[in-house]
Coordinates of C-alpha atoms in Angstrom, one line a residue:
M1 CA 10.8 -18.9 18.3
F2 CA 9.4 -15.9 16.3
S3 CA 6.0 -16.4 14.7
A4 CA 7.3 -15.8 11.2
A5 CA 9.7 -18.7 11.4
K6 CA 7.4 -20.8 13.5
A7 CA 4.7 -20.6 10.9
I8 CA 6.3 -23.2 8.7
L9 CA 6.3 -25.9 11.4
P10 CA 3.3 -28.3 11.6
E11 CA 0.8 -28.0 14.4
T12 CA 2.0 -31.5 15.7
G13 CA 5.3 -29.9 16.7
S14 CA 7.3 -32.0 14.3
R15 CA 10.7 -30.7 13.3
E16 CA 10.6 -32.4 9.9
P17 CA 11.0 -29.0 8.0
Y18 CA 14.4 -28.7 9.6
K19 CA 15.6 -31.7 7.6
T20 CA 15.0 -29.8 4.3
V21 CA 15.6 -26.2 5.4
R22 CA 18.9 -25.0 6.8
F23 CA 18.7 -23.1 10.0
R24 CA 20.6 -20.3 8.2
E25 CA 17.7 -20.0 5.8
L26 CA 15.0 -20.2 8.5
V27 CA 16.4 -17.5 10.7
V28 CA 16.0 -14.8 8.0
L29 CA 12.3 -14.8 9.0
F30 CA 13.0 -13.8 12.6
P31 CA 13.5 -10.1 11.9
C32 CA 10.0 -9.8 10.4
D33 CA 8.7 -9.6 14.0
E34 CA 11.5 -8.1 16.1
S35 CA 14.7 -6.2 15.7
F36 CA 18.0 -7.7 14.5
R37 CA 19.5 -7.2 18.0
K38 CA 16.6 -9.2 19.6
G39 CA 16.7 -11.7 16.9
T40 CA 20.4 -12.5 17.3
K41 CA 19.9 -12.9 21.1
K42 CA 17.3 -15.6 20.6
I43 CA 19.3 -17.3 17.8
N44 CA 22.4 -17.4 20.1
R45 CA 20.3 -19.0 22.9
V46 CA 18.9 -21.6 20.4
L47 CA 22.5 -22.4 19.1
W48 CA 24.0 -22.3 22.6
R49 CA 26.5 -19.6 21.3
D50 CA 28.7 -17.9 23.9
E51 CA 29.9 -14.3 23.5
E52 CA 33.0 -15.3 21.6
D53 CA 31.3 -17.1 18.7
A54 CA 27.9 -15.4 18.9
V55 CA 26.0 -14.5 15.8
Q56 CA 26.1 -10.8 15.4
S57 CA 23.1 -8.6 14.4
R58 CA 25.1 -7.3 11.4
T59 CA 25.4 -10.8 10.2
L60 CA 21.7 -11.4 10.5
A61 CA 21.0 -8.2 8.7
N62 CA 23.3 -9.2 5.8
M63 CA 21.6 -12.6 5.5
V64 CA 18.1 -10.9 5.4
E65 CA 19.4 -8.5 2.8
R66 CA 20.7 -11.2 0.5
E67 CA 17.6 -13.4 1.0
G68 CA 15.3 -10.4 0.1
A69 CA 17.3 -9.9 -3.0
L70 CA 17.0 -13.5 -4.0
I71 CA 13.2 -13.4 -3.4
Q72 CA 12.8 -10.1 -5.4
E73 CA 14.9 -11.6 -8.3
H74 CA 12.6 -14.6 -8.3
I75 CA 9.5 -12.5 -8.3
D76 CA 10.8 -10.3 -11.1
K77 CA 11.5 -13.3 -13.3
K78 CA 8.2 -14.9 -12.4
A79 CA 6.4 -11.6 -13.3
E80 CA 8.3 -11.5 -16.6
D81 CA 7.3 -15.0 -17.5
I82 CA 3.6 -14.4 -16.7
L83 CA 3.5 -11.3 -18.7
K84 CA 5.1 -13.0 -21.7
S85 CA 2.7 -16.0 -21.5
H86 CA -0.3 -13.5 -21.7
G87 CA 1.1 -11.5 -24.6
F88 CA 2.8 -8.6 -22.7
N89 CA 6.3 -7.4 -23.0
A90 CA 8.6 -7.0 -19.9
E91 CA 7.3 -3.4 -19.5
G92 CA 3.7 -4.5 -19.3
K93 CA 2.6 -3.4 -22.8
L94 CA 0.2 -5.7 -24.6
I95 CA 2.0 -6.9 -27.9
D96 CA 0.0 -10.0 -28.7
N97 CA -3.8 -9.9 -28.2
N98 CA -4.2 -13.5 -29.2
K99 CA -3.2 -15.1 -26.0
G100 CA -6.5 -15.3 -24.1
L101 CA -7.0 -11.6 -23.4
S102 CA -10.0 -10.8 -25.6
S103 CA -12.1 -10.1 -22.6
I104 CA -9.7 -7.4 -21.5
S105 CA -10.0 -5.4 -24.7
D106 CA -13.8 -5.7 -24.7
D107 CA -13.9 -4.2 -21.1
S108 CA -13.0 -0.6 -22.0
S109 CA -16.1 0.9 -20.5
V110 CA -18.3 0.6 -17.5
S111 CA -21.6 -1.2 -18.2
N112 CA -24.7 -0.7 -16.1
D113 CA -24.4 -4.2 -14.9
N114 CA -21.1 -3.4 -13.2
C115 CA -22.6 -0.4 -11.4
I116 CA -25.0 0.0 -8.5
A117 CA -28.5 0.9 -9.8
E118 CA -29.3 4.6 -9.9
D119 CA -32.5 4.2 -7.8
T120 CA -30.5 2.6 -5.0
V121 CA -28.0 5.5 -5.1
C122 CA -30.8 8.0 -5.0
K123 CA -32.5 6.3 -2.0
M124 CA -29.2 6.3 -0.1
I125 CA -28.7 10.1 -0.9
E126 CA -32.2 10.8 0.5
E127 CA -31.3 9.0 3.7
L128 CA -28.0 10.9 4.0
N129 CA -29.6 14.3 3.4
I130 CA -32.1 14.0 6.2
G131 CA -31.5 16.8 8.8
K132 CA -28.4 18.1 7.0
E133 CA -27.9 21.8 6.2
K134 CA -27.9 22.8 2.5
D135 CA -24.1 22.9 2.1
L136 CA -23.8 19.3 3.4
Q137 CA -26.6 17.8 1.3
I138 CA -25.7 15.6 -1.7
E139 CA -27.1 16.2 -5.2
L140 CA -27.0 13.4 -7.7
V141 CA -26.4 15.8 -10.6
E142 CA -23.2 17.2 -8.8
L143 CA -21.6 13.8 -8.5
H144 CA -18.9 13.1 -11.1
E145 CA -18.3 9.4 -10.3
T146 CA -20.0 6.0 -10.9
F147 CA -20.6 3.6 -8.0
E148 CA -19.2 0.2 -8.8
N149 CA -21.1 -3.0 -7.9
P150 CA -18.8 -4.5 -5.2
E151 CA -19.6 -7.9 -6.6
K152 CA -18.3 -6.9 -10.0
V153 CA -14.9 -5.5 -9.0
K154 CA -11.9 -7.2 -10.4
A155 CA -9.7 -6.1 -7.5
N156 CA -9.2 -3.2 -5.0
I157 CA -5.6 -2.1 -5.2
S158 CA -3.8 0.2 -2.7
L159 CA -0.5 1.7 -3.8
D160 CA 1.8 3.8 -1.5
D161 CA 5.4 4.8 -1.3
V162 CA 6.9 4.3 2.1
L163 CA 9.9 6.2 3.3
S164 CA 12.4 5.1 6.0
K165 CA 15.5 7.1 7.2
K166 CA 18.5 6.4 5.1
Q167 CA 21.8 5.4 6.6
K168 CA 24.7 7.9 6.3
E169 CA 27.3 6.8 3.8
S170 CA 30.1 8.3 5.9
G171 CA 30.7 9.7 9.4
R172 CA 29.4 13.1 10.6
K173 CA 30.8 16.2 8.9
K174 CA 32.2 19.1 10.9
G175 CA 31.1 22.7 10.9
S176 CA 28.3 24.1 8.8
E177 CA 28.3 20.8 6.7
A178 CA 27.0 18.9 9.7
K179 CA 23.4 20.0 9.1
E180 CA 22.6 17.8 6.2
K181 CA 19.2 17.4 4.7
K182 CA 17.5 14.2 5.8
Q183 CA 17.6 11.5 3.2
F184 CA 15.3 8.5 2.9
V185 CA 15.1 5.1 1.2
K186 CA 11.8 4.3 -0.5
N187 CA 9.7 1.1 -0.8
T188 CA 6.6 0.9 -3.0
V189 CA 4.0 -1.3 -1.4
A190 CA 0.9 -2.7 -3.0
H191 CA -2.1 -4.3 -1.2
I192 CA -4.4 -6.2 -3.5
Q193 CA -7.8 -7.4 -2.4
S194 CA -10.3 -9.5 -4.2
G195 CA -13.4 -10.3 -2.3
E196 CA -13.5 -10.0 1.5
N197 CA -10.8 -12.3 2.5
D198 CA -8.4 -12.7 -0.5
T199 CA -5.5 -10.3 0.1
Y200 CA -1.8 -10.2 -1.1
I201 CA 1.0 -7.7 -0.3
L202 CA 3.8 -6.8 -2.7
N203 CA 6.9 -4.8 -2.2
A204 CA 9.3 -3.3 -4.7
A205 CA 12.2 -0.8 -4.7
S206 CA 10.6 1.4 -7.4
L207 CA 7.1 2.3 -8.7
K208 CA 8.0 1.2 -12.2
Q209 CA 9.0 -2.2 -11.0
M210 CA 5.9 -2.5 -8.9
M211 CA 3.4 -1.7 -11.7
T212 CA 4.6 -4.7 -13.9
I213 CA 4.6 -7.0 -10.8
V214 CA 0.9 -5.9 -10.0
L215 CA -0.1 -6.6 -13.6
A216 CA 1.5 -10.0 -13.5
F217 CA -0.2 -10.8 -10.3
L218 CA -3.6 -9.8 -11.6
L219 CA -3.1 -12.0 -14.7
N220 CA -1.7 -14.9 -12.7
N221 CA -4.9 -14.9 -10.5
G222 CA -7.3 -14.6 -13.4
L223 CA -8.6 -11.2 -12.1
L224 CA -8.5 -9.4 -15.4
D225 CA -10.8 -12.0 -16.9
R226 CA -13.6 -11.0 -14.5
A227 CA -16.2 -8.4 -15.3
G228 CA -16.0 -5.0 -13.7
Q229 CA -13.3 -2.5 -12.9
L230 CA -10.0 -2.2 -11.1
I231 CA -10.2 0.2 -8.2
F232 CA -6.9 2.0 -7.3
F233 CA -6.5 3.8 -3.9
I234 CA -3.6 6.3 -3.9
D235 CA -2.3 9.1 -1.8
G236 CA -2.5 11.8 -4.5
A237 CA 1.1 11.6 -5.6
A238 CA 1.4 12.5 -9.3
D239 CA 3.9 9.7 -10.0
L240 CA 1.4 7.0 -8.7
R241 CA -1.4 8.4 -10.7
L242 CA 0.6 8.6 -14.0
A243 CA 2.0 5.1 -13.5
I244 CA -1.5 3.7 -13.3
L245 CA -2.6 5.7 -16.4
H246 CA 0.5 4.7 -18.3
L247 CA 0.0 1.0 -17.8
F248 CA -3.8 0.5 -17.7
F249 CA -5.3 3.3 -19.9
G250 CA -6.9 1.8 -23.0
L251 CA -6.3 -1.8 -21.6
L252 CA -9.4 -2.1 -19.3
S253 CA -11.7 -0.2 -17.1
F254 CA -10.3 1.2 -13.9
K255 CA -11.0 3.9 -11.3
I256 CA -8.5 6.0 -9.2
I257 CA -9.7 7.2 -5.7
L258 CA -7.8 9.5 -3.4
D259 CA -7.6 7.5 -0.2
W260 CA -9.5 9.2 2.6
Y261 CA -6.8 8.5 5.1
H262 CA -4.2 10.4 3.1
L263 CA -6.7 13.2 2.2
E264 CA -7.4 13.7 5.9
K265 CA -3.7 13.6 6.8
K266 CA -2.8 16.1 4.2
C267 CA -5.4 18.5 5.5
K268 CA -4.1 18.2 9.0
E269 CA -0.5 18.7 8.0
R270 CA -1.2 21.8 5.8
L271 CA -3.6 23.4 8.3
S272 CA -1.2 22.9 11.2
M273 CA 1.4 24.9 9.3
A274 CA -1.0 27.5 8.1
M275 CA -3.2 28.4 11.1
K276 CA -2.4 30.3 14.2
G277 CA -3.1 28.0 17.2
K278 CA -4.6 24.6 17.7
Q279 CA -8.2 25.8 18.3
V280 CA -8.4 27.7 15.1
R281 CA -6.9 24.9 13.1
N282 CA -9.3 22.3 14.6
K283 CA -12.3 24.5 13.7
V284 CA -11.2 24.9 10.1
L285 CA -10.2 21.2 9.8
E286 CA -13.6 20.0 11.1
H287 CA -15.4 22.2 8.5
I288 CA -13.1 21.2 5.6
L289 CA -13.3 17.4 6.4
A290 CA -17.1 17.6 6.6
L291 CA -17.2 19.1 3.1
L292 CA -14.7 16.7 1.6
W293 CA -16.4 13.7 3.2
R294 CA -19.4 14.6 1.0
G295 CA -17.2 15.3 -2.1
K296 CA -17.9 19.1 -1.9
I297 CA -14.5 20.2 -3.3
D298 CA -15.6 23.6 -4.6
L299 CA -17.2 24.5 -1.3
A300 CA -14.0 23.4 0.5
I301 CA -11.9 25.6 -1.7
T302 CA -14.2 28.6 -1.4
Y303 CA -14.1 28.2 2.4
L304 CA -10.3 28.2 2.5
K305 CA -10.0 31.2 0.2
G306 CA -12.3 33.1 2.6
L307 CA -10.4 32.4 5.8
N308 CA -9.6 35.4 8.0
E309 CA -6.0 36.6 7.4
D310 CA -5.6 37.3 11.1
D311 CA -5.9 33.6 11.7
L312 CA -3.1 32.7 9.3
K313 CA 0.5 32.4 10.1
N314 CA 1.5 31.0 6.6
P315 CA -1.0 31.7 3.8
E316 CA 1.2 29.8 1.3
E317 CA 0.2 26.6 3.0
I318 CA -3.5 27.3 2.2
K319 CA -2.6 27.8 -1.4
L320 CA -0.7 24.5 -1.4
L321 CA -3.7 22.7 0.1
I322 CA -6.1 24.2 -2.5
G323 CA -3.7 23.1 -5.3
Y324 CA -3.7 19.6 -3.9
F325 CA -7.5 19.6 -4.1
E326 CA -7.5 21.0 -7.6
R327 CA -5.0 18.3 -8.9
N328 CA -6.9 15.5 -7.4
R329 CA -10.4 16.8 -8.1
S330 CA -11.3 13.9 -10.4
F331 CA -10.3 11.4 -7.8
I332 CA -12.1 12.8 -4.7
P333 CA -15.5 11.0 -4.6
C334 CA -18.4 11.4 -2.2
Y335 CA -16.9 9.3 0.5
V336 CA -20.0 9.2 2.7
L337 CA -22.2 7.9 -0.1
R338 CA -19.5 5.2 -1.0
Q339 CA -19.5 4.1 2.6
K340 CA -23.3 4.1 2.7
L341 CA -23.3 1.8 -0.4
G342 CA -20.9 -0.6 1.2
L343 CA -17.9 0.5 -0.9
R344 CA -14.4 1.2 0.2
V345 CA -13.1 4.6 0.9
S346 CA -9.7 4.0 2.1
S347 CA -6.6 1.7 1.3
N348 CA -7.3 -0.5 4.3
P349 CA -10.1 -0.3 6.9
V350 CA -8.1 -2.1 9.6
E351 CA -4.4 -1.9 9.0
K352 CA -2.3 -0.3 6.2
A353 CA -0.1 -2.7 4.3
N354 CA 2.8 -0.4 4.5
D355 CA 2.6 -0.6 8.4
L356 CA 2.8 -4.4 8.2
V357 CA 5.6 -4.5 5.7
V358 CA 7.8 -1.4 6.4
S359 CA 6.7 1.0 9.2
D360 CA 6.3 -1.4 12.1
R361 CA 9.9 -2.6 11.8
Q362 CA 11.7 0.3 10.1
K363 CA 10.3 3.5 11.5
H364 CA 11.6 3.6 15.1
N365 CA 13.9 6.1 16.9
G366 CA 17.5 5.6 16.0
M367 CA 16.9 3.3 13.0
S368 CA 18.4 4.0 9.6
W369 CA 18.6 1.8 6.6
S370 CA 20.5 1.2 3.4
A371 CA 18.3 0.9 0.2
Y372 CA 19.1 -2.8 -0.1
G373 CA 18.6 -3.5 3.6
S374 CA 15.2 -1.8 3.7
T375 CA 13.9 -3.4 0.6
G376 CA 15.3 -6.8 1.5
L377 CA 13.6 -6.8 5.0
A378 CA 10.3 -5.6 3.5
T379 CA 10.4 -8.2 0.8
V380 CA 11.1 -11.0 3.3
T381 CA 8.3 -9.6 5.5
C382 CA 5.9 -9.9 2.5
V383 CA 6.7 -13.6 2.2
H384 CA 5.7 -13.9 5.8
Q385 CA 2.5 -11.8 5.5
N386 CA 1.4 -13.7 2.4
S387 CA 1.9 -17.1 4.1
E388 CA 4.6 -18.0 1.4
Q389 CA 7.2 -19.1 4.0
E390 CA 7.0 -22.8 3.2
N391 CA 6.9 -22.2 -0.5
W392 CA 10.1 -20.2 -0.4
L393 CA 12.1 -22.0 2.3
L394 CA 11.2 -25.5 1.2
R395 CA 10.7 -25.1 -2.6
R396 CA 12.5 -21.8 -3.3
D397 CA 9.4 -20.7 -5.1
I398 CA 6.7 -18.0 -4.6
K399 CA 3.2 -19.1 -5.7
F400 CA 2.2 -15.5 -6.4
Q401 CA -1.4 -16.3 -5.6
F402 CA -4.1 -15.6 -3.0
D403 CA -4.1 -18.0 -0.1
A404 CA -0.7 -19.3 -1.0
D405 CA -0.7 -21.9 1.8
A406 CA -4.1 -23.4 0.8
E407 CA -2.6 -26.7 -0.3
K408 CA -0.7 -27.0 3.0
S409 CA -3.9 -26.3 5.0
A410 CA -6.0 -28.9 2.9
A411 CA -3.4 -31.6 3.2

């Protein structure tokens, strides 16, 4: 039996949960681990179904899609109720400041208590500068960011839009119409971390929907009552940045950081299209990343502008990369110093949440998805990743809290 479904069974091997959970409901967790085709094979073996009355993979896919829609509807309603109880409307705007949120309005700036002491920062800079050439040395006066005390962070939040190949609505077209532009379905994934071990993954079909869900989750877990900032990690997309500013600006203190993984990826992609040959690309990439790792945006831009034209096959890609740096200038920190201070520089140091929820299951050769199918499976997978299987299958509820199975473990 797949790990996602097996997770709701007690260690003793008792089958008591089957008395309250229909097998039809339980099997929707199977595709979190393996494909629908493999899932139906195991289901048919368990049910002793022969070929004539076997469960079909399309049937399982439909069940997952419907279950995911039910979960998402439940989460949306729960989020709306949480927002209302804390004085917010359904769009996440504060309309009643008398419902226990006085601490939020008082936290509009970053106090010294919430930041790492300047002498500590200077000491780390001195250590990092030892033996480095002038261009790679860090100057405190050049830094545009503050360095949050990791013990005074409300939460680290990673937001990312994940694309999967979209199913064709009809059969292949003949002639010149056959070459259609590839289309994708999108899921917005959020990974929320508070402390070292408290994590929770959320999925939504749209960014607007995700932002209100994130706000409701923060409120439900009491994170906004803590001192300190919210730290957002994004890929540089304008819609993500604007969505954060729209919801949180003026409400509380937060910081947006361009995730190092996505910054490095963007440089590799643009330079691969811009440079002639792998060796030239790698040389430029190594130099650019060394500068960006130290927050040297101006030097990186100057270097790109001075590249030998004979080494370029597409100069327009260099202009696009420079534009990317300029648009995200305020969100590119000194990554090496953050790392030295024990602060995060990326959305997830081990595994990205979008891999766990979407990519590992939906991005394989030959796979394509409807919007409802993709979001449904990703939402069901979030239930599995957050250890909410028992809450949903037995109680038709999502706790919407860190360590959702704590009560079960303590019992």
